[in-house]
Short mmCIF file of C-alpha atoms and ligand atoms in Angstrom, two decimals:
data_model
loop_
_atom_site.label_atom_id
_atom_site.label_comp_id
_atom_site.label_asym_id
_atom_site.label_seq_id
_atom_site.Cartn_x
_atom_site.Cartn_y
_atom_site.Cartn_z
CA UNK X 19 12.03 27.27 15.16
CA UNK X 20 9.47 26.12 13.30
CA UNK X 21 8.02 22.52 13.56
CA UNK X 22 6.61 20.20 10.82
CA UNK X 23 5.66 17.06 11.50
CA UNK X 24 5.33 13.98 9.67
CA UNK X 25 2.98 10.60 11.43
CA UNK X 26 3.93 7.31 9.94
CA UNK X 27 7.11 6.18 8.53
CA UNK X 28 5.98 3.94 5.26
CA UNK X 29 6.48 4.50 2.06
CA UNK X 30 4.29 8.07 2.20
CA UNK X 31 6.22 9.15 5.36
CA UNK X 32 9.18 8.85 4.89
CA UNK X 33 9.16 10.27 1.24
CA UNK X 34 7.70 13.08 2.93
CA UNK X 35 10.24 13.55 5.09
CA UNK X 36 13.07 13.13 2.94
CA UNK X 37 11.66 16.09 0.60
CA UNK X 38 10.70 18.04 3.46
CA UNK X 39 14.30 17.70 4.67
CA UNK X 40 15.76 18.63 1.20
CA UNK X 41 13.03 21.47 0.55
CA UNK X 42 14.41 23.45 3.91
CA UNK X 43 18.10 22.43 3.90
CA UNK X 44 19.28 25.83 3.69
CA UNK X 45 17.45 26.88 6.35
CA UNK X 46 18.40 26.27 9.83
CA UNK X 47 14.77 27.30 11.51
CA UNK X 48 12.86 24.16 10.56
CA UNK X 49 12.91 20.95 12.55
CA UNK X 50 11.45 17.80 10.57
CA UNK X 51 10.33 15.23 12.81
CA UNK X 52 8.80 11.60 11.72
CA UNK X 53 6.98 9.66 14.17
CA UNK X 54 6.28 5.77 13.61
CA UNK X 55 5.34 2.97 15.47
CA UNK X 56 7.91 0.69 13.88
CA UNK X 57 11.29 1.37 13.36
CA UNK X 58 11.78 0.42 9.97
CA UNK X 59 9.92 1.26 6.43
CA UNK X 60 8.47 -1.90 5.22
CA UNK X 61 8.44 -1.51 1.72
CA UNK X 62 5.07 -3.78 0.78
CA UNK X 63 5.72 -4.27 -3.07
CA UNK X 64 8.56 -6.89 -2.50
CA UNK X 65 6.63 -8.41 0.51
CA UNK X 66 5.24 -10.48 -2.43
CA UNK X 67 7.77 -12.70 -3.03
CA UNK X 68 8.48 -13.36 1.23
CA UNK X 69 5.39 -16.44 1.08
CA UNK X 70 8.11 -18.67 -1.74
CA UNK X 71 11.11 -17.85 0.39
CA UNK X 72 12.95 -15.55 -2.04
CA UNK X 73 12.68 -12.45 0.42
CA UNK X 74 12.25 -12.35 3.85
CA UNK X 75 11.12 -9.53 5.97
CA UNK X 76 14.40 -7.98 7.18
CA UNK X 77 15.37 -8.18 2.66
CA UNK X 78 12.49 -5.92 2.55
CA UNK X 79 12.84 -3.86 5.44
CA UNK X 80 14.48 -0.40 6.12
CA UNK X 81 15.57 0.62 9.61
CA UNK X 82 14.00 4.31 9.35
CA UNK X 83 16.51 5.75 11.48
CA UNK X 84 19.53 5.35 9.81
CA UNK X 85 17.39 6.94 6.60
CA UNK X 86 16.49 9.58 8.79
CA UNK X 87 20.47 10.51 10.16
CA UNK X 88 21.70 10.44 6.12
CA UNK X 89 18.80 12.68 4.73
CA UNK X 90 18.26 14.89 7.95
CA UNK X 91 15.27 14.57 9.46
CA UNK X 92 14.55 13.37 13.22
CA UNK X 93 13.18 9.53 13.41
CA UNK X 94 10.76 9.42 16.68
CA UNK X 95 9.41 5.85 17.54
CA UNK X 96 6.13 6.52 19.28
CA UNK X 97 2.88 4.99 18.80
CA UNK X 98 -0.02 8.36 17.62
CA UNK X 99 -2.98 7.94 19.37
CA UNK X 100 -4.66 11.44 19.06
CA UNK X 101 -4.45 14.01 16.22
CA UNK X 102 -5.83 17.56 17.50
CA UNK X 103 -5.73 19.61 14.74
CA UNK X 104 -7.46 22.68 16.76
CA UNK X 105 -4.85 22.89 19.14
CA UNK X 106 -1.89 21.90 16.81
CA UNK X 107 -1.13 18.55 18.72
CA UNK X 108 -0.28 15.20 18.66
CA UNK X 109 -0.43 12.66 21.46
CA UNK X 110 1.38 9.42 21.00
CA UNK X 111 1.61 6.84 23.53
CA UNK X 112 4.32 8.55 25.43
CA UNK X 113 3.98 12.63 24.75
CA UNK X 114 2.46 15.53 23.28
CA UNK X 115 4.18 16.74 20.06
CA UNK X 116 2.77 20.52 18.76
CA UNK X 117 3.44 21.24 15.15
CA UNK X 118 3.35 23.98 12.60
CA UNK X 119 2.81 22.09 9.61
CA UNK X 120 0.84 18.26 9.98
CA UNK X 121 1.66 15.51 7.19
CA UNK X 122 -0.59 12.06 7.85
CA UNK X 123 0.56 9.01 6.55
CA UNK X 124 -0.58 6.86 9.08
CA UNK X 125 -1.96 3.99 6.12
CA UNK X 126 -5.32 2.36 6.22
CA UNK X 127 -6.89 -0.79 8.26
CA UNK X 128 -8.75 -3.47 7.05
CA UNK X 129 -12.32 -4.60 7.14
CA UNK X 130 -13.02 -7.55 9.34
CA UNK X 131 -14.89 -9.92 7.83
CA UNK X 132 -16.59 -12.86 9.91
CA UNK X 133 -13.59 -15.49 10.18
CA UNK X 134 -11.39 -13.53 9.02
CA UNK X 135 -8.95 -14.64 11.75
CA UNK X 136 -8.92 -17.98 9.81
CA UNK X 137 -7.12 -16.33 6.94
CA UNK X 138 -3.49 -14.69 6.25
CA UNK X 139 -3.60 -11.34 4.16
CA UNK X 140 -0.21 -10.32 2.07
CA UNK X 141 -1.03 -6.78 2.60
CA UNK X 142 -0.47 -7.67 6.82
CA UNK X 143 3.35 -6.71 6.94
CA UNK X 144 6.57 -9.21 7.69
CA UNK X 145 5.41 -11.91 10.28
CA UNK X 146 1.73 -12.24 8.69
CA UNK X 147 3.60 -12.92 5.02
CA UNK X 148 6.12 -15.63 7.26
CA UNK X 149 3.11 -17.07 8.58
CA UNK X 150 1.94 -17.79 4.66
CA UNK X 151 5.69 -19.07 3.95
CA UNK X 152 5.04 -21.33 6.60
CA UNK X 153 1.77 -23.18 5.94
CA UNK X 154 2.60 -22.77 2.27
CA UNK X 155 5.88 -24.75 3.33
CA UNK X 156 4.16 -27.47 5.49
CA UNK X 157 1.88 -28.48 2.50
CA UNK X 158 4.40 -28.73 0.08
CA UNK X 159 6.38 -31.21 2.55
CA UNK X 160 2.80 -32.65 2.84
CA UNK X 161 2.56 -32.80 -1.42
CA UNK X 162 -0.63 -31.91 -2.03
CA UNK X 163 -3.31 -29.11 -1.38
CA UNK X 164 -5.92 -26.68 -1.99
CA UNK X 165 -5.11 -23.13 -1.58
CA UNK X 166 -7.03 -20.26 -2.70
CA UNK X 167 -6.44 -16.82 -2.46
CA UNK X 168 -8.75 -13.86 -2.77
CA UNK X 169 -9.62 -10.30 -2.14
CA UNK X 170 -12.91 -8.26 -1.84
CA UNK X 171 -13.58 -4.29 -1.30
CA UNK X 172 -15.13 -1.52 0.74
CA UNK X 173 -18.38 -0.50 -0.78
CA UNK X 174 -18.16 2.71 0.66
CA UNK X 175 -14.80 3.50 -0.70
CA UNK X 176 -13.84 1.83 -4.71
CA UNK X 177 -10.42 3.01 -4.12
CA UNK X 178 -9.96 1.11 -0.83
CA UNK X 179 -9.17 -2.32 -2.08
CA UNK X 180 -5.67 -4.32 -2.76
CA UNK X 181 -6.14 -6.79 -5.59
CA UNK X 182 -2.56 -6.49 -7.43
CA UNK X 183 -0.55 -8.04 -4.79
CA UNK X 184 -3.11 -11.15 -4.33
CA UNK X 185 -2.44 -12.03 -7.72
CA UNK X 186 0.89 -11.95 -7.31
CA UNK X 187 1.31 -14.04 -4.71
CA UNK X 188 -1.42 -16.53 -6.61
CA UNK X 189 0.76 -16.37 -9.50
CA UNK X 190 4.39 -16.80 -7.49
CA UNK X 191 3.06 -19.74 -5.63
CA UNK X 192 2.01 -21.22 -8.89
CA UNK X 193 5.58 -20.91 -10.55
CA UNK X 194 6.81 -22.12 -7.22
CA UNK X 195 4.99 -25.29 -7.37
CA UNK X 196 5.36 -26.01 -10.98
CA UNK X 197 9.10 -25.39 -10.94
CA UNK X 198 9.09 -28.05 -7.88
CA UNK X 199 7.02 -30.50 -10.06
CA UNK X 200 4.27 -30.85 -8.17
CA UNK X 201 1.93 -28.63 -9.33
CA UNK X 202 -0.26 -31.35 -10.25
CA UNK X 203 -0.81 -32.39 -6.98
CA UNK X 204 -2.79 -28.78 -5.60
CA UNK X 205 -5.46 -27.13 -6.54
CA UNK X 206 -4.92 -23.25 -6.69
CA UNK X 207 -8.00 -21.23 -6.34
CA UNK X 208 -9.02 -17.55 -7.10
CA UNK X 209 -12.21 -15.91 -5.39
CA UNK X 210 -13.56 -12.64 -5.14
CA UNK X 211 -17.30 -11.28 -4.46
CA UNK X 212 -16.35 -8.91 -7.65
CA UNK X 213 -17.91 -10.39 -11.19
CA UNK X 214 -14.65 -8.63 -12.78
CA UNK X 215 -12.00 -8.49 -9.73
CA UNK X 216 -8.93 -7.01 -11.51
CA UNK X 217 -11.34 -4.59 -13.53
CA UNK X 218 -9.82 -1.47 -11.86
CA UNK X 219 -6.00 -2.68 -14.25
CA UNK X 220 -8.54 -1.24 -17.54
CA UNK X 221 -9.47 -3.86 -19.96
CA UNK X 222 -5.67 -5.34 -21.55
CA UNK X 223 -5.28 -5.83 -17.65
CA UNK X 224 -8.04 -7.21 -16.89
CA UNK X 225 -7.66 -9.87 -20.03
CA UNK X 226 -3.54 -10.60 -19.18
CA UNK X 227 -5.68 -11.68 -15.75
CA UNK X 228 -8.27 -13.98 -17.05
CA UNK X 229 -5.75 -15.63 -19.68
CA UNK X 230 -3.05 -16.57 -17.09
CA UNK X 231 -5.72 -18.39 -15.25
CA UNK X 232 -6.63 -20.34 -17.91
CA UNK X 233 -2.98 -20.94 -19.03
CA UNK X 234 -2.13 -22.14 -15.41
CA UNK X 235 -5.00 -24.03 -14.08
CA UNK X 236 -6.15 -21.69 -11.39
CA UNK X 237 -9.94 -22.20 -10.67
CA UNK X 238 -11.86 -18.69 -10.94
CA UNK X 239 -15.07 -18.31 -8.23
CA UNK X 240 -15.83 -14.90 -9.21
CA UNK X 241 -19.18 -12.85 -8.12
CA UNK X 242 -20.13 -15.36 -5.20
CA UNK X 243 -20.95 -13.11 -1.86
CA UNK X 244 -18.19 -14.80 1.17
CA UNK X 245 -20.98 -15.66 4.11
CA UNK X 246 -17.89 -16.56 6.38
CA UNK X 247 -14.51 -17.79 6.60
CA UNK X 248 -14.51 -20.99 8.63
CA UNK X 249 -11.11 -23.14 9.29
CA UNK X 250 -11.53 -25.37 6.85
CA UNK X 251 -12.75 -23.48 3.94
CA UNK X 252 -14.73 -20.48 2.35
CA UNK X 253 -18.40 -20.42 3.14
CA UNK X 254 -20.62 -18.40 0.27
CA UNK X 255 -24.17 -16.84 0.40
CA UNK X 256 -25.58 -19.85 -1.82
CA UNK X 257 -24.71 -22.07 0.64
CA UNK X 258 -21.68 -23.45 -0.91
CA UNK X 259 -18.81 -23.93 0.61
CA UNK X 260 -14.68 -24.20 -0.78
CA UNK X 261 -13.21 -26.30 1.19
CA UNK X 262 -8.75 -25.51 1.49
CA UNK X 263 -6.14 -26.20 3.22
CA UNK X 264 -4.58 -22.61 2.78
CA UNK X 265 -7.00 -19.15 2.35
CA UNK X 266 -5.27 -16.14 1.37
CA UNK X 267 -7.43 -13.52 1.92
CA UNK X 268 -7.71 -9.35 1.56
CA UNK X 269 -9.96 -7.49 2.74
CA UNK X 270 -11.01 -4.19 1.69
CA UNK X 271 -9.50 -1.30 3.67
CA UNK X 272 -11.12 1.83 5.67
CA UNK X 273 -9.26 4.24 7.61
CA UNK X 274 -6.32 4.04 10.65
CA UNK X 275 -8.44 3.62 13.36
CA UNK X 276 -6.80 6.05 15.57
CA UNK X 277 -8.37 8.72 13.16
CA UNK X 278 -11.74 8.40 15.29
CA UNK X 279 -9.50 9.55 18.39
CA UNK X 280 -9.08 13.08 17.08
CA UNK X 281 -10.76 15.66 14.99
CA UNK X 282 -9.70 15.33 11.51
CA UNK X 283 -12.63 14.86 9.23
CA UNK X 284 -13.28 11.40 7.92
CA UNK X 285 -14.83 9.90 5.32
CA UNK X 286 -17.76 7.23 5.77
CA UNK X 287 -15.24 4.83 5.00
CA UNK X 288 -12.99 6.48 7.51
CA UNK X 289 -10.13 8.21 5.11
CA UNK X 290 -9.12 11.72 5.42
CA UNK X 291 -10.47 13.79 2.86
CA UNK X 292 -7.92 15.96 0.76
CA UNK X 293 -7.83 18.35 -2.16
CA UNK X 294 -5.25 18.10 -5.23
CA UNK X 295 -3.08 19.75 -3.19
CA UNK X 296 -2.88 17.10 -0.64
CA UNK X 297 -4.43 19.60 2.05
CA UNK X 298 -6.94 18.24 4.27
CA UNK X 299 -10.33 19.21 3.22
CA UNK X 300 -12.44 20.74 6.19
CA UNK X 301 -16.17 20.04 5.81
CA UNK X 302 -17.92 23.95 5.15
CA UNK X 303 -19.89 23.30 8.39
CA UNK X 304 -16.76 23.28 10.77
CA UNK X 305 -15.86 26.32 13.11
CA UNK X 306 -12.01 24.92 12.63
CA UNK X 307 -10.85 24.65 9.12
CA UNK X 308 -6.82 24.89 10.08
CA UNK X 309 -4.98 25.18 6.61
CA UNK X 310 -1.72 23.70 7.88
CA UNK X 311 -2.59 19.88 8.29
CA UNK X 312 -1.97 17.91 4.92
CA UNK X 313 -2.52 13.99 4.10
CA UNK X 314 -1.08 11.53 1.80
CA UNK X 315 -0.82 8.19 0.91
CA UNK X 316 -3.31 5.36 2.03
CA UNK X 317 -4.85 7.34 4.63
CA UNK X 318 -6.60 9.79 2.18
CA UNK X 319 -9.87 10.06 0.17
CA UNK X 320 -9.35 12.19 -3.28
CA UNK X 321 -10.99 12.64 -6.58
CA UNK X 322 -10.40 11.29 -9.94
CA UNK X 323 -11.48 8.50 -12.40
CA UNK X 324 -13.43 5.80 -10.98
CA UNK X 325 -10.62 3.63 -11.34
CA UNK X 326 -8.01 5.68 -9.17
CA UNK X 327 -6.28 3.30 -6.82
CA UNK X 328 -3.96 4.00 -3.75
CA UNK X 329 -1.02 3.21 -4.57
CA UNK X 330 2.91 3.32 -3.38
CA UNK X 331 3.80 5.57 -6.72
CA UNK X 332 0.87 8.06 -6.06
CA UNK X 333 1.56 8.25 -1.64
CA UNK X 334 4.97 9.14 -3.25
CA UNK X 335 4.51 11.80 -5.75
CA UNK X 336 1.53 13.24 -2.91
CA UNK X 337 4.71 13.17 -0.55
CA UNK X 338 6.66 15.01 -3.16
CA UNK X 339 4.13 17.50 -3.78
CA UNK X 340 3.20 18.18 0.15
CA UNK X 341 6.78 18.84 0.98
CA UNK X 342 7.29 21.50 -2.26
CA UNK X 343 3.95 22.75 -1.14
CA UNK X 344 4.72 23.82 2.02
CA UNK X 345 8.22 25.30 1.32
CA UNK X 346 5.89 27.88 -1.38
CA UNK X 347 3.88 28.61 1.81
CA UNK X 348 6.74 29.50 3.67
CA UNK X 349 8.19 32.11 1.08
CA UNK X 350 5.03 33.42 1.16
CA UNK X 351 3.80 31.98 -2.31
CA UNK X 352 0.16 29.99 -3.39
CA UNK X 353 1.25 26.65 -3.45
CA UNK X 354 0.99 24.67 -6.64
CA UNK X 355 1.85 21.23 -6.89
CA UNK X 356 -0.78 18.83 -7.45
CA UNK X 357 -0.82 15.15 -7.72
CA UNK X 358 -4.45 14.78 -10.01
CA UNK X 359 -1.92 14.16 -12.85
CA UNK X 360 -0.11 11.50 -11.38
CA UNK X 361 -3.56 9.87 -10.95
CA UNK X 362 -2.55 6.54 -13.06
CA UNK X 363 -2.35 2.78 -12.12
CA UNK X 364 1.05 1.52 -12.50
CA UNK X 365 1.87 -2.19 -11.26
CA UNK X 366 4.75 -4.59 -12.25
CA UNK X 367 2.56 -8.03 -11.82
CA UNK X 368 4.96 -10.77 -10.58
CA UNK X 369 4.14 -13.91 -12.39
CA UNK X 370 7.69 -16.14 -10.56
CA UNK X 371 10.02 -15.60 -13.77
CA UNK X 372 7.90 -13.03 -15.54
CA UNK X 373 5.45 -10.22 -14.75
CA UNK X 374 3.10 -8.29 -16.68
CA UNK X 375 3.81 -4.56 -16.63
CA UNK X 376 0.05 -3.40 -15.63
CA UNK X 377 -0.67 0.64 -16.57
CA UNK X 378 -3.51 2.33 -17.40
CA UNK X 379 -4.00 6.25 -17.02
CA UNK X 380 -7.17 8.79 -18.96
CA UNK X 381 -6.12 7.86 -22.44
CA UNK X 382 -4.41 4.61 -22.09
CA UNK X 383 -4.15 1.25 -20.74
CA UNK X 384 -2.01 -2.16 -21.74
CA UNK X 385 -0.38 -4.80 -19.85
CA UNK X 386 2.70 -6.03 -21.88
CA UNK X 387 4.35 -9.21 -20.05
CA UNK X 388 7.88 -10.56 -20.81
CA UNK X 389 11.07 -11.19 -18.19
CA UNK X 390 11.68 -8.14 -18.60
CA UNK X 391 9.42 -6.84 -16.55
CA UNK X 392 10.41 -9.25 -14.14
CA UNK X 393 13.50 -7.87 -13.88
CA UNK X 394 12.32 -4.49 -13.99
CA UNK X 395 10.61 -5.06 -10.54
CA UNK X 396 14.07 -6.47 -9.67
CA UNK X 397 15.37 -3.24 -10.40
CA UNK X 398 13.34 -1.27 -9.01
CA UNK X 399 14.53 -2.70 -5.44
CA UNK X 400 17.34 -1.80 -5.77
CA UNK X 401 16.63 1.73 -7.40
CA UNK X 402 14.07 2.34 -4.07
CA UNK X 403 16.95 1.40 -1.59
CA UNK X 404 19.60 3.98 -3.02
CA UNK X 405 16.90 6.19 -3.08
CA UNK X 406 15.90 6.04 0.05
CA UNK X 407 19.39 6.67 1.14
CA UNK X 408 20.26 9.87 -1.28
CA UNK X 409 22.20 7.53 -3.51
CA UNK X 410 20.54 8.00 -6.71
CA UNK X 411 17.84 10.82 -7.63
CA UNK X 412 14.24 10.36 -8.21
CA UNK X 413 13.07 8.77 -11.13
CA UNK X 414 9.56 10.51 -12.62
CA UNK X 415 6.79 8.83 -11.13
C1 FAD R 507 1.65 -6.56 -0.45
C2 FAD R 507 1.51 -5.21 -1.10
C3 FAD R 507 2.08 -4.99 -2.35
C4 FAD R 507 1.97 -3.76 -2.96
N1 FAD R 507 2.52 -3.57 -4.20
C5 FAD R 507 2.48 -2.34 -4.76
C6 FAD R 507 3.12 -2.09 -6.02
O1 FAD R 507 3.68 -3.01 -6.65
N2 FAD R 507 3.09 -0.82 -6.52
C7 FAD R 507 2.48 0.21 -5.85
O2 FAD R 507 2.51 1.35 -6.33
N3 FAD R 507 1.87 0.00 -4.66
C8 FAD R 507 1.86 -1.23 -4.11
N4 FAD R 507 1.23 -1.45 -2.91
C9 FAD R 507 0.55 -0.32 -2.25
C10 FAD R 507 1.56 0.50 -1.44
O3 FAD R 507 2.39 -0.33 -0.70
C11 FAD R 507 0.80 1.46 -0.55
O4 FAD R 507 -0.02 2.27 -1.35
C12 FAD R 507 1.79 2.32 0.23
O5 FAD R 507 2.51 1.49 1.12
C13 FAD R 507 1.07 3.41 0.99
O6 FAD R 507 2.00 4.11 1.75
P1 FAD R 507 1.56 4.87 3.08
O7 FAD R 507 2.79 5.54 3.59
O8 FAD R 507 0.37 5.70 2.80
O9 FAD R 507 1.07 3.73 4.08
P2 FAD R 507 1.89 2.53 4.73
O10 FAD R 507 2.95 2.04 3.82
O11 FAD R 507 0.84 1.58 5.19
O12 FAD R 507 2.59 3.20 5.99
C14 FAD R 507 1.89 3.62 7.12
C15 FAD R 507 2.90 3.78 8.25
O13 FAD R 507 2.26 4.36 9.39
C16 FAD R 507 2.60 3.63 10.55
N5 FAD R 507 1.49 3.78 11.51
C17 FAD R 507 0.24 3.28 11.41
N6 FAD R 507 -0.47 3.62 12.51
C18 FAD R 507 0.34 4.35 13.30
C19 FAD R 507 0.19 4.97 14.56
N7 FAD R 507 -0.95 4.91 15.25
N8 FAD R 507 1.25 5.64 15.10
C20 FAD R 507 2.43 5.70 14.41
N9 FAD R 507 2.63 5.14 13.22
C21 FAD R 507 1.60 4.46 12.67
C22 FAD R 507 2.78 2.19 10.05
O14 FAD R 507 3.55 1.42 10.93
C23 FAD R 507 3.47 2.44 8.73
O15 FAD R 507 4.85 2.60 8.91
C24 FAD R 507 1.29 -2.70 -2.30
C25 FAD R 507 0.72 -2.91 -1.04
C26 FAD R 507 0.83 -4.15 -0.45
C27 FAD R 507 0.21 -4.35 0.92
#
């Protein structure tokens, strides 16, 4: 029997091993296992809408194992704490797992800025986006407020920062307010150290950006180094200081810190390095360069265009590719599925009762907005949760 094995049950995971499960169905001498630390798949691009009430974490939530009993894989919930690739092991917080066949998808971590504990990020899963609904709640019983929400990056990694969602949740609490009638009463607030945060959506992204902040009042503080995050406010390197009642803040990201517990090669900014093939990419100095260990999703470090993002769409189409990967290796074939052409930024931007349909790839880029595109998020929920459970077929990412 042979054993592949799949770490971390998001959206990278478990596409993984839903196509690893369908790739070997016929065969009866492969065991698929998933190991997680939580027992559902949080499924972060609907988190958005959990800080104005209109989801709440358990809406956007999966419970992994009843996935993994319809599509036929086996859900373990253990925490990983050491991947040793040179001895074909896992340790988690309970056992020792060998493998044949590694897929990572263990996500990334964020940077910790001074203060940062005086913040709430959107990108910090179910009870952190509660904790938003709740102080956003409190000051609209209160009537009035400053809130301001912002996001920086990693300057040793341009791919490892989350700006999409922070507008979206700038944008939702917006409509929220103005649909109560009391916009009026708050000042909303966008920062960023970046002189052009939102340049990575290409330039009719970018614009859609800047225009909707002039159309709804939302303060800009662009290309101001953050000294500190204090209680009370935002404290920048020229000694200014933005005083709120609310801070929504994301950091940029580096790797899973349980990465440093093991020997898979890392990045400076602490993300496994992989090649188009989603393999993990050995530095030519090491004595161990095991071919079997592959990485997707959030966790990894890959080429492209400077503006290449990690994204849901791309951890899923690097699942996609891993799984049919590995089934060519075990007929005996070169594998050939690679994701460099699914390199491509592709966001529905949730503006409350519209959104802006954000995509940009090598020879294009445009950011139409309309309800539409609303409801095509709306639609996509739905679409992802049949999927999920084999009740509709992929649609081409
Ligand atoms: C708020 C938000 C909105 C977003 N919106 C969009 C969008 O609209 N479109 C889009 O394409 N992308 C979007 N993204 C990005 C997208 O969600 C990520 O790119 C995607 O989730 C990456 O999937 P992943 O499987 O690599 O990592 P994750 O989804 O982070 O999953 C990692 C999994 O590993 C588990 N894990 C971590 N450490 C361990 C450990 N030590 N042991 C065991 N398990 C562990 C975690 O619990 C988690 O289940 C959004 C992200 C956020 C945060």
């Amino acid at each position: 029997m042979k054993k592949i094995l799949v770490l971390g049950g998001g959206i990278g995971g478990v596409e993984a091993a839903i196509s690893l499960a369908k790739e070997f169905k016929k065969k009866t001498d492969y065991q698929i296992d998933l190991i997680s630390d939580r027992k559902d798949l949080f499924i972060y691009p609907l988190s958005i809408w959990i800080p104005v009430g209109k989801r709440t974490p358990e809406d956007v939530s999966m419970p992994i194992a009843e996935i993994a009993a319809k599509r036929g894989f086996n859900f373990i919930q253990e925490k990983v704490e050491r991947i040793l690739t040179a001895e074909n092991k896992v340790i988690t917080s309970s056992k020792e797992h060998s493998y044949d066949y590694l897929v990572v998808a263990i996500g990334g971590a964020k940077l910790k800025p001074k203060g940062v504990e005086n913040t709430l990020s959107i990108c910090g899963g179910g009870d952190e986006a509660v904790r938003i609904r709740d102080r956003f709640n409190a000051l609209v019983e209160k009537g009035s407020g400053t809130i301001a929400c912002g996001f920086s990056g990693n300057p040793k990694d341009p791919t490892a920062v989350r700006g999409g969602p922070v507008f979206e949740v700038l944008f939702n609490l917006d409509h929220f307010l103005r649909e109560k009638g009391i916009r009026q009463n708050f000042k909303l607030v966008f920062f960023s150290p970046s002189e052009e945060a939102g340049k990575r959506l290409g330039e009719p992204g970018l614009k859609k950006v800047q225009s909707l902040f002039v159309e709804r009042q939302i303060e800009p503080i662009m290309g101001k180094k953050i000294t500190e995050f204090g209680t009370d406010g935002v404290l920048f390197e020229d000694g200014t200081k933005l005083e709120t009642d609310l801070t929504i803040f994301t950091p940029g990201m580096q790797g899973n810190p349980v990465l440093a517990n093991g020997d898979l090669p890392r990045t400076d900014a602490g993300f496994i390095p992989i090649n188009d093939f989603c393999q993990v990419e050995f530095p030519g100095t090491a004595q161990h360069k095991p071919s079997n260990c592959y990485a997707i999703g959030d966790n990894t470090a890959f080429d492209g265009p400077e503006w290449r993002a990690k994204q849901g769409h791309l951890a899923e189409a690097m699942a996609r590719n891993t799984a049919k990967n590995i089934a060519l290796r075990e007929e005996g074939k070169e594998q050939t599925a690679t994701f460099s052409e699914h390199l491509n930024i592709m966001c529905v931007m949730d503006l409350g009762k519209e959104a802006a349909f954000i995509y940009r790839d090598r020879k294009r880029a445009m950011a139409p907005t309309g309800k539409w595109a609303h409801w095509s998020k709306l639609a996509w929920e739905k679409y992802y949760k049949l999927n999920k459970n084999g009740k509709v077929p992929n649609a081409p990412v």
